mmCIF file of C-alpha atoms and ligand atoms in Angstrom:
data_model
loop_
_atom_site.group_PDB
_atom_site.id
_atom_site.type_symbol
_atom_site.label_atom_id
_atom_site.label_comp_id
_atom_site.label_asym_id
_atom_site.label_seq_id
_atom_site.Cartn_x
_atom_site.Cartn_y
_atom_site.Cartn_z
ATOM 1 C CA UNK A 108 -16.618 -16.094 25.217
ATOM 2 C CA UNK A 109 -18.639 -14.683 22.192
ATOM 3 C CA UNK A 110 -17.657 -11.647 20.187
ATOM 4 C CA UNK A 111 -21.270 -11.588 18.457
ATOM 5 C CA UNK A 112 -22.052 -8.254 17.103
ATOM 6 C CA UNK A 113 -18.773 -6.534 17.394
ATOM 7 C CA UNK A 114 -16.359 -4.764 15.086
ATOM 8 C CA UNK A 115 -12.819 -5.332 14.537
ATOM 9 C CA UNK A 116 -11.304 -1.718 14.216
ATOM 10 C CA UNK A 117 -7.849 -2.135 16.105
ATOM 11 C CA UNK A 118 -6.493 -4.567 18.253
ATOM 12 C CA UNK A 119 -6.594 -2.089 21.069
ATOM 13 C CA UNK A 120 -10.256 -2.932 21.432
ATOM 14 C CA UNK A 121 -9.398 -6.713 21.849
ATOM 15 C CA UNK A 122 -8.368 -8.256 25.092
ATOM 16 C CA UNK A 123 -5.401 -11.094 24.804
ATOM 17 C CA UNK A 124 -8.275 -13.784 25.861
ATOM 18 C CA UNK A 125 -10.610 -12.541 22.681
ATOM 19 C CA UNK A 126 -7.492 -12.589 20.534
ATOM 20 C CA UNK A 127 -6.634 -15.968 21.628
ATOM 21 C CA UNK A 128 -10.148 -16.933 21.011
ATOM 22 C CA UNK A 129 -9.778 -15.704 17.302
ATOM 23 C CA UNK A 130 -6.774 -17.579 16.840
ATOM 24 C CA UNK A 131 -8.077 -20.851 18.300
ATOM 25 C CA UNK A 132 -11.193 -20.339 15.910
ATOM 26 C CA UNK A 133 -8.636 -19.557 13.029
ATOM 27 C CA UNK A 134 -6.709 -22.961 13.656
ATOM 28 C CA UNK A 135 -9.973 -25.115 13.710
ATOM 29 C CA UNK A 136 -11.212 -23.577 10.382
ATOM 30 C CA UNK A 137 -7.827 -23.803 8.869
ATOM 31 C CA UNK A 138 -8.053 -27.782 9.748
ATOM 32 C CA UNK A 139 -11.468 -27.894 8.282
ATOM 33 C CA UNK A 140 -10.545 -26.138 5.189
ATOM 34 C CA UNK A 141 -7.508 -28.436 4.838
ATOM 35 C CA UNK A 142 -9.861 -31.677 5.357
ATOM 36 C CA UNK A 143 -12.253 -30.219 3.092
ATOM 37 C CA UNK A 144 -14.869 -30.241 5.786
ATOM 38 C CA UNK A 145 -17.398 -27.608 4.901
ATOM 39 C CA UNK A 146 -18.344 -24.756 7.391
ATOM 40 C CA UNK A 147 -21.483 -22.958 5.759
ATOM 41 C CA UNK A 148 -22.171 -21.555 9.093
ATOM 42 C CA UNK A 149 -23.352 -18.119 7.883
ATOM 43 C CA UNK A 150 -25.672 -19.362 5.031
ATOM 44 C CA UNK A 151 -27.981 -16.791 3.460
ATOM 45 C CA UNK A 152 -25.882 -13.723 5.213
ATOM 46 C CA UNK A 153 -24.225 -10.852 2.949
ATOM 47 C CA UNK A 154 -21.234 -8.847 3.273
ATOM 48 C CA UNK A 155 -19.866 -5.911 1.472
ATOM 49 C CA UNK A 156 -16.074 -5.086 0.603
ATOM 50 C CA UNK A 157 -15.308 -1.527 0.439
ATOM 51 C CA UNK A 158 -11.867 -1.019 -1.049
ATOM 52 C CA UNK A 159 -10.230 2.612 -1.497
ATOM 53 C CA UNK A 160 -6.930 1.032 -1.920
ATOM 54 C CA UNK A 161 -5.715 -1.875 -3.971
ATOM 55 C CA UNK A 162 -5.518 -5.303 -2.578
ATOM 56 C CA UNK A 163 -4.679 -8.953 -3.390
ATOM 57 C CA UNK A 164 -4.585 -10.870 -0.060
ATOM 58 C CA UNK A 165 -7.051 -9.064 1.778
ATOM 59 C CA UNK A 166 -9.806 -8.838 -0.778
ATOM 60 C CA UNK A 167 -8.989 -12.440 -1.978
ATOM 61 C CA UNK A 168 -9.329 -13.509 1.831
ATOM 62 C CA UNK A 169 -12.499 -11.818 2.656
ATOM 63 C CA UNK A 170 -14.201 -13.156 -0.622
ATOM 64 C CA UNK A 171 -13.130 -17.007 -0.070
ATOM 65 C CA UNK A 172 -13.765 -16.652 3.579
ATOM 66 C CA UNK A 173 -17.078 -15.206 2.851
ATOM 67 C CA UNK A 174 -18.097 -17.884 0.202
ATOM 68 C CA UNK A 175 -16.532 -20.617 2.531
ATOM 69 C CA UNK A 176 -18.953 -19.510 5.253
ATOM 70 C CA UNK A 177 -21.970 -19.843 2.934
ATOM 71 C CA UNK A 178 -22.325 -15.989 2.506
ATOM 72 C CA UNK A 179 -22.945 -13.674 -0.671
ATOM 73 C CA UNK A 180 -20.295 -11.099 -0.918
ATOM 74 C CA UNK A 181 -20.458 -7.573 -2.827
ATOM 75 C CA UNK A 182 -17.194 -5.944 -3.823
ATOM 76 C CA UNK A 183 -17.224 -2.045 -4.278
ATOM 77 C CA UNK A 184 -14.190 0.330 -5.067
ATOM 78 C CA UNK A 185 -14.713 4.167 -5.274
ATOM 79 C CA UNK A 186 -15.156 4.131 -8.998
ATOM 80 C CA UNK A 187 -18.486 1.835 -8.816
ATOM 81 C CA UNK A 188 -19.843 3.435 -5.454
ATOM 82 C CA UNK A 189 -21.065 6.781 -4.453
ATOM 83 C CA UNK A 190 -19.298 6.550 -1.310
ATOM 84 C CA UNK A 191 -17.253 9.716 -0.301
ATOM 85 C CA UNK A 192 -17.845 11.661 -3.467
ATOM 86 C CA UNK A 193 -21.713 11.808 -3.643
ATOM 87 C CA UNK A 194 -22.497 10.217 -0.463
ATOM 88 C CA UNK A 195 -21.158 10.955 3.062
ATOM 89 C CA UNK A 196 -19.549 7.936 5.353
ATOM 90 C CA UNK A 197 -22.523 8.222 7.730
ATOM 91 C CA UNK A 198 -25.253 7.928 4.983
ATOM 92 C CA UNK A 199 -23.197 5.185 3.104
ATOM 93 C CA UNK A 200 -22.967 3.046 6.371
ATOM 94 C CA UNK A 201 -26.754 3.572 7.186
ATOM 95 C CA UNK A 202 -27.822 2.318 3.632
ATOM 96 C CA UNK A 203 -25.219 -0.579 3.637
ATOM 97 C CA UNK A 204 -26.340 -1.486 7.337
ATOM 98 C CA UNK A 205 -29.783 -2.038 5.984
ATOM 99 C CA UNK A 206 -28.557 -4.306 3.279
ATOM 100 C CA UNK A 207 -25.769 -6.549 4.719
ATOM 101 C CA UNK A 208 -25.029 -8.376 7.853
ATOM 102 C CA UNK A 209 -20.912 -7.209 7.942
ATOM 103 C CA UNK A 210 -18.997 -4.571 6.048
ATOM 104 C CA UNK A 211 -15.021 -4.647 5.139
ATOM 105 C CA UNK A 212 -13.376 -1.377 4.680
ATOM 106 C CA UNK A 213 -9.952 -0.835 3.390
ATOM 107 C CA UNK A 214 -8.665 3.091 2.815
ATOM 108 C CA UNK A 215 -6.954 5.885 4.200
ATOM 109 C CA UNK A 216 -8.607 7.248 7.311
ATOM 110 C CA UNK A 217 -9.246 5.149 10.474
ATOM 111 C CA UNK A 218 -11.919 7.528 11.164
ATOM 112 C CA UNK A 219 -13.540 6.277 8.404
ATOM 113 C CA UNK A 220 -13.798 2.901 9.535
ATOM 114 C CA UNK A 221 -14.948 3.990 12.930
ATOM 115 C CA UNK A 222 -17.573 6.149 11.361
ATOM 116 C CA UNK A 223 -18.849 3.249 9.410
ATOM 117 C CA UNK A 224 -19.033 0.997 12.750
ATOM 118 C CA UNK A 225 -20.799 3.860 14.488
ATOM 119 C CA UNK A 226 -23.510 4.214 11.833
ATOM 120 C CA UNK A 227 -24.155 1.239 10.127
ATOM 121 C CA UNK A 228 -25.346 -0.759 13.153
ATOM 122 C CA UNK A 229 -23.463 -4.294 11.802
ATOM 123 C CA UNK A 230 -20.084 -5.444 12.452
ATOM 124 C CA UNK A 231 -17.269 -3.539 10.618
ATOM 125 C CA UNK A 232 -14.015 -5.147 9.883
ATOM 126 C CA UNK A 233 -10.800 -2.948 9.282
ATOM 127 C CA UNK A 234 -8.917 -4.489 6.304
ATOM 128 C CA UNK A 235 -6.192 -1.824 6.584
ATOM 129 C CA UNK A 236 -6.282 2.132 7.171
ATOM 130 C CA UNK A 237 -3.349 4.247 7.066
ATOM 131 C CA UNK A 238 -3.087 3.939 10.883
ATOM 132 C CA UNK A 239 -3.805 -0.020 11.462
ATOM 133 C CA UNK A 240 -4.018 -3.357 9.791
ATOM 134 C CA UNK A 241 -5.412 -5.578 12.620
ATOM 135 C CA UNK A 242 -6.449 -8.589 10.263
ATOM 136 C CA UNK A 243 -2.708 -8.824 9.339
ATOM 137 C CA UNK A 244 -1.995 -9.317 12.810
ATOM 138 C CA UNK A 245 -4.018 -12.370 13.199
ATOM 139 C CA UNK A 246 -2.292 -14.132 10.525
ATOM 140 C CA UNK A 247 0.762 -13.031 11.631
ATOM 141 C CA UNK A 248 0.187 -14.399 15.294
ATOM 142 C CA UNK A 249 -1.118 -17.677 13.953
ATOM 143 C CA UNK A 250 2.142 -18.114 11.666
ATOM 144 C CA UNK A 251 4.496 -17.272 14.546
ATOM 145 C CA UNK A 252 2.734 -19.704 16.726
ATOM 146 C CA UNK A 253 2.690 -22.422 14.137
ATOM 147 C CA UNK A 254 6.288 -21.974 13.506
ATOM 148 C CA UNK A 255 7.896 -21.370 16.568
ATOM 149 C CA UNK A 256 5.239 -22.989 18.957
ATOM 150 C CA UNK A 257 4.648 -20.110 21.008
ATOM 151 C CA UNK A 258 3.844 -16.389 21.193
ATOM 152 C CA UNK A 259 4.313 -15.406 24.900
ATOM 153 C CA UNK A 260 8.230 -14.231 25.074
ATOM 154 C CA UNK A 261 8.807 -14.265 21.150
ATOM 155 C CA UNK A 262 11.120 -11.396 20.413
ATOM 156 C CA UNK A 263 9.871 -9.762 17.186
ATOM 157 C CA UNK A 264 11.758 -7.194 15.611
ATOM 158 C CA UNK A 265 10.203 -4.791 12.760
ATOM 159 C CA UNK A 266 12.856 -3.490 10.505
ATOM 160 C CA UNK A 267 11.766 -0.438 8.338
ATOM 161 C CA UNK A 268 9.271 2.441 8.489
ATOM 162 C CA UNK A 269 8.338 1.751 12.125
ATOM 163 C CA UNK A 270 5.296 3.992 12.105
ATOM 164 C CA UNK A 271 3.323 2.631 9.393
ATOM 165 C CA UNK A 272 0.141 0.753 9.655
ATOM 166 C CA UNK A 273 1.760 -2.793 9.699
ATOM 167 C CA UNK A 274 4.603 -1.877 12.464
ATOM 168 C CA UNK A 275 1.878 -0.056 14.558
ATOM 169 C CA UNK A 276 -0.261 -2.961 14.693
ATOM 170 C CA UNK A 277 2.322 -5.208 15.387
ATOM 171 C CA UNK A 278 3.512 -3.059 18.286
ATOM 172 C CA UNK A 279 -0.026 -3.346 19.851
ATOM 173 C CA UNK A 280 -0.447 -7.131 18.849
ATOM 174 C CA UNK A 281 3.011 -8.189 20.616
ATOM 175 C CA UNK A 282 2.071 -6.266 23.653
ATOM 176 C CA UNK A 283 -1.165 -8.049 23.891
ATOM 177 C CA UNK A 284 0.285 -11.358 23.501
ATOM 178 C CA UNK A 285 3.193 -10.708 25.939
ATOM 179 C CA UNK A 286 5.956 -10.816 23.077
ATOM 180 C CA UNK A 287 8.911 -8.603 23.100
ATOM 181 C CA UNK A 288 8.690 -5.892 20.173
ATOM 182 C CA UNK A 289 11.345 -4.062 19.026
ATOM 183 C CA UNK A 290 11.238 -1.150 16.378
ATOM 184 C CA UNK A 291 14.529 -1.219 14.475
ATOM 185 C CA UNK A 292 14.362 2.276 12.350
ATOM 186 C CA UNK A 293 15.754 5.548 12.184
ATOM 187 C CA UNK A 294 14.290 7.896 14.635
ATOM 188 C CA UNK A 295 12.590 9.884 12.207
ATOM 189 C CA UNK A 296 10.554 6.900 11.711
ATOM 190 C CA UNK A 297 9.720 5.865 15.154
ATOM 191 C CA UNK A 298 6.037 5.089 16.097
ATOM 192 C CA UNK A 299 3.953 8.059 17.501
ATOM 193 C CA UNK A 300 4.736 8.625 21.166
ATOM 194 C CA UNK A 301 1.244 8.046 22.312
ATOM 195 C CA UNK A 302 0.867 4.874 20.680
ATOM 196 C CA UNK A 303 4.329 3.561 22.203
ATOM 197 C CA UNK A 304 2.795 4.786 25.821
ATOM 198 C CA UNK A 305 -0.278 2.679 25.155
ATOM 199 C CA UNK A 306 1.515 -0.460 24.015
ATOM 200 C CA UNK A 307 3.840 -0.313 27.057
ATOM 201 C CA UNK A 308 0.937 -0.085 29.343
ATOM 202 C CA UNK A 309 -0.517 -2.971 27.675
ATOM 203 C CA UNK A 310 3.102 -4.673 27.698
ATOM 204 C CA UNK A 311 3.301 -4.081 31.470
ATOM 205 C CA UNK A 312 0.307 -6.549 32.418
ATOM 206 C CA UNK A 313 1.464 -9.204 29.753
ATOM 207 C CA UNK A 314 5.078 -9.394 30.348
ATOM 208 C CA UNK A 315 6.045 -8.348 27.166
ATOM 209 C CA UNK A 316 8.102 -5.195 26.304
ATOM 210 C CA UNK A 317 8.159 -2.564 23.532
ATOM 211 C CA UNK A 318 11.640 -1.030 22.365
ATOM 212 C CA UNK A 319 12.577 1.544 19.707
ATOM 213 C CA UNK A 320 16.221 1.420 18.576
ATOM 214 C CA UNK A 321 18.074 3.110 15.677
ATOM 215 C CA UNK A 322 21.247 0.634 16.231
ATOM 216 C CA UNK A 323 20.775 -2.593 13.745
ATOM 217 C CA UNK A 324 23.179 -4.637 15.740
ATOM 218 C CA UNK A 325 21.186 -3.997 19.083
ATOM 219 C CA UNK A 326 17.577 -4.236 17.242
ATOM 220 C CA UNK A 327 18.238 -7.585 15.584
ATOM 221 C CA UNK A 328 20.170 -9.363 18.298
ATOM 222 C CA UNK A 329 18.554 -12.729 19.269
ATOM 223 C CA UNK A 330 15.493 -11.884 17.584
ATOM 224 C CA UNK A 331 13.269 -14.758 16.970
ATOM 225 C CA UNK A 332 11.030 -13.137 14.055
ATOM 226 C CA UNK A 333 12.764 -10.281 11.604
ATOM 227 C CA UNK A 334 9.738 -8.654 10.103
ATOM 228 C CA UNK A 335 9.597 -5.868 7.200
ATOM 229 C CA UNK A 336 7.401 -4.083 5.156
ATOM 230 C CA UNK A 337 7.681 -1.901 2.122
ATOM 231 C CA UNK A 338 9.288 1.560 2.431
ATOM 232 C CA UNK A 339 6.599 3.626 1.107
ATOM 233 C CA UNK A 340 3.119 2.594 1.843
ATOM 234 C CA UNK A 341 -0.174 2.944 -0.112
ATOM 235 C CA UNK A 342 -1.390 6.786 -0.316
ATOM 236 C CA UNK A 343 2.107 8.316 -0.015
ATOM 237 C CA UNK A 344 3.314 10.107 -2.918
ATOM 238 C CA UNK A 345 6.155 8.750 -5.164
ATOM 239 C CA UNK A 346 8.116 11.925 -4.191
ATOM 240 C CA UNK A 347 9.101 10.327 -0.796
ATOM 241 C CA UNK A 348 10.911 7.240 -2.293
ATOM 242 C CA UNK A 349 14.489 9.154 -2.436
ATOM 243 C CA UNK A 350 14.366 10.214 1.156
ATOM 244 C CA UNK A 351 12.906 6.698 2.264
ATOM 245 C CA UNK A 352 15.648 4.789 0.458
ATOM 246 C CA UNK A 353 18.389 6.829 2.161
ATOM 247 C CA UNK A 354 16.779 6.565 5.503
ATOM 248 C CA UNK A 355 16.043 2.919 5.185
ATOM 249 C CA UNK A 356 18.712 0.963 3.355
ATOM 250 C CA UNK A 357 20.883 0.347 6.340
ATOM 251 C CA UNK A 358 17.538 -1.122 7.848
ATOM 252 C CA UNK A 359 16.915 -3.953 5.201
ATOM 253 C CA UNK A 360 16.512 -7.318 6.306
ATOM 254 C CA UNK A 361 19.628 -9.265 4.803
ATOM 255 C CA UNK A 362 21.730 -12.081 5.693
ATOM 256 C CA UNK A 363 23.726 -9.876 7.969
ATOM 257 C CA UNK A 364 20.920 -9.267 10.095
ATOM 258 C CA UNK A 365 19.828 -12.913 10.292
ATOM 259 C CA UNK A 366 23.379 -13.854 11.639
ATOM 260 C CA UNK A 367 22.754 -11.610 14.426
ATOM 261 C CA UNK A 368 19.389 -13.082 15.247
ATOM 262 C CA UNK A 369 18.378 -16.115 17.171
ATOM 263 C CA UNK A 370 19.462 -19.380 15.184
ATOM 264 C CA UNK A 371 16.171 -20.569 14.422
ATOM 265 C CA UNK A 372 14.843 -16.926 13.473
ATOM 266 C CA UNK A 373 12.138 -16.748 10.594
ATOM 267 C CA UNK A 374 11.414 -13.973 8.069
ATOM 268 C CA UNK A 375 7.930 -12.677 7.837
ATOM 269 C CA UNK A 376 6.448 -9.750 5.454
ATOM 270 C CA UNK A 377 2.670 -8.823 5.113
ATOM 271 C CA UNK A 378 3.434 -8.869 1.388
ATOM 272 C CA UNK A 379 3.556 -7.503 -1.498
ATOM 273 C CA UNK A 380 7.337 -7.048 -0.924
ATOM 274 C CA UNK A 381 10.285 -5.465 -3.518
ATOM 275 C CA UNK A 382 12.582 -8.244 -3.212
ATOM 276 C CA UNK A 383 13.617 -8.424 -7.050
ATOM 277 C CA UNK A 384 12.842 -6.639 -10.224
ATOM 278 C CA UNK A 385 9.584 -8.699 -10.871
ATOM 279 C CA UNK A 386 7.372 -5.390 -10.351
ATOM 280 C CA UNK A 387 7.032 -2.370 -12.216
ATOM 281 C CA UNK A 388 7.748 -0.155 -9.153
ATOM 282 C CA UNK A 389 10.638 -2.256 -8.264
ATOM 283 C CA UNK A 390 12.015 -1.635 -11.926
ATOM 284 C CA UNK A 391 11.356 1.990 -11.768
ATOM 285 C CA UNK A 392 13.259 2.230 -8.538
ATOM 286 C CA UNK A 393 15.887 0.293 -10.058
ATOM 287 C CA UNK A 394 16.338 2.668 -12.894
ATOM 288 C CA UNK A 395 16.105 5.906 -10.827
ATOM 289 C CA UNK A 396 18.452 4.603 -7.840
ATOM 290 C CA UNK A 397 20.049 1.535 -8.871
ATOM 291 C CA UNK A 398 18.556 -0.816 -6.312
ATOM 292 C CA UNK A 399 17.443 -4.256 -7.110
ATOM 293 C CA UNK A 400 15.960 -5.133 -4.048
ATOM 294 C CA UNK A 401 14.765 -3.130 -1.382
ATOM 295 C CA UNK A 402 13.329 -3.715 2.186
ATOM 296 C CA UNK A 403 14.595 -7.486 2.124
ATOM 297 C CA UNK A 404 17.265 -9.365 -0.065
ATOM 298 C CA UNK A 405 15.636 -11.903 -2.430
ATOM 299 C CA UNK A 406 18.140 -14.399 -0.775
ATOM 300 C CA UNK A 407 16.324 -13.843 2.461
ATOM 301 C CA UNK A 408 12.805 -13.739 0.742
ATOM 302 C CA UNK A 409 13.394 -16.961 -0.836
ATOM 303 C CA UNK A 410 15.337 -18.688 1.851
ATOM 304 C CA UNK A 411 14.187 -21.417 4.243
ATOM 305 C CA UNK A 412 13.786 -19.173 6.949
ATOM 306 C CA UNK A 413 11.065 -17.422 5.056
ATOM 307 C CA UNK A 414 7.425 -18.096 6.091
ATOM 308 C CA UNK A 415 5.694 -15.215 4.123
ATOM 309 C CA UNK A 416 3.594 -17.436 2.072
ATOM 310 C CA UNK A 417 2.098 -19.346 5.083
ATOM 311 C CA UNK A 418 1.621 -15.841 6.366
ATOM 312 C CA UNK A 419 -0.314 -15.034 3.235
ATOM 313 C CA UNK A 420 -2.534 -18.136 3.604
ATOM 314 C CA UNK A 421 -3.310 -17.522 7.200
ATOM 315 C CA UNK A 422 -4.700 -14.360 6.008
ATOM 316 C CA UNK A 423 -7.914 -16.698 4.799
ATOM 317 C CA UNK A 424 -8.228 -18.360 7.888
ATOM 318 C CA UNK A 425 -7.973 -15.421 10.176
ATOM 319 C CA UNK A 426 -10.279 -13.238 8.361
ATOM 320 C CA UNK A 427 -13.040 -16.253 8.356
ATOM 321 C CA UNK A 428 -12.493 -16.506 12.044
ATOM 322 C CA UNK A 429 -13.294 -12.852 12.702
ATOM 323 C CA UNK A 430 -16.250 -13.115 10.457
ATOM 324 C CA UNK A 431 -17.623 -16.036 12.214
ATOM 325 C CA UNK A 432 -17.071 -14.776 15.276
ATOM 326 C CA UNK A 433 -18.611 -11.446 14.986
ATOM 327 C CA UNK A 434 -21.324 -12.729 13.094
ATOM 328 C CA UNK A 435 -22.272 -15.581 15.204
ATOM 329 C CA UNK A 436 -22.063 -16.961 18.298
ATOM 330 C CA UNK A 437 -18.917 -19.167 17.703
HETATM 331 N N1 LIG B 547 -0.615 -7.910 3.327
HETATM 332 C C1 LIG B 547 -1.991 -7.499 2.596
HETATM 333 O O1 LIG B 547 -2.725 -6.586 3.314
HETATM 334 O O2 LIG B 547 -1.983 -7.554 1.221
HETATM 335 P P1 LIG B 547 -2.779 -6.852 0.222
HETATM 336 O O3 LIG B 547 -2.547 -5.504 0.011
HETATM 337 O O4 LIG B 547 -2.573 -7.748 -1.266
HETATM 338 O O5 LIG B 547 -4.178 -6.936 0.767
HETATM 339 N N1 LIG B 548 2.361 -0.726 4.542
HETATM 340 C C1 LIG B 548 1.727 -1.211 3.762
HETATM 341 C C2 LIG B 548 0.953 -2.577 4.131
HETATM 342 C C3 LIG B 548 0.125 -3.334 2.653
HETATM 343 C C4 LIG B 548 -0.557 -4.548 3.189
HETATM 344 C C5 LIG B 548 0.716 -0.119 2.939
HETATM 345 O O1 LIG B 548 -0.101 0.522 3.540
HETATM 346 O O2 LIG B 548 0.873 -0.002 1.738
#
């Protein structure tokens, strides 16, 4: 198996065996990192990280993983580069492809990351677009396998804005790995029909399934994983908060949802999360709407069921695996 030279834009482009290869490579790299066994397999290479949206985990994971592999790392944001404003994506891609061995992009349009891949001639990695968040998925799959000992047959329920980037990607990731994905959300926030159709076609071949329900009791019953994400994603206007809160309050992950789930069910969240008043946005929402916690209660977030920080750490090991696999023959 080699993924050498490939871009990583959406999990739709990757077979279950290729995803398995990346997860196994990530496990090896995680073990080596914990044992302080160096793995500077990409010494002398250089990567550039393009961020049009903010980030903590993804940026840090790419930076640390890049350095652990021995690479030089450049960070560019919209303020300090010409991209988009004074130079087209196509031209930017051709310039960066002459200087760098790989490009990470986080931003708005999936089309942008695809153009970067088309014109740069080097592997491009999607660090989140409005549509997909594929590197998050590898960390999530690794975490589920570590916690539950398996992927195939696992029942994962996503509660919240089920047409956002994380939910879209989870639906595809679960389908690819033979898992049972449920989007538990108001109908207005169900994932797009064409993506549901594509995920169901994949699931037919893997033994997985894709279910959409707006009934919380049905959606959470027997779930092995309850997963949520913030109710308003980056790039959406503040004006949607009111409507989103009204729509999504019944879909909060709380103790009642866990009572209905499997006995050993775990809680997952890509983070960042509004589970208390420790954030500026959280406090603003509290002042305007009176909520002290949003997509998940603080009780669940801080409980033993919560594996969110294992999940966050796994961003590092899985992103490292993607870069190593696409920039070498490992
Ligand atoms: N989960 C995730 O992508 O986090 P950041 O926005 O901090 O990168
Ligand atoms: N749906 C969230 C994910 C953040 C990692 C967003 O796009 O803001």
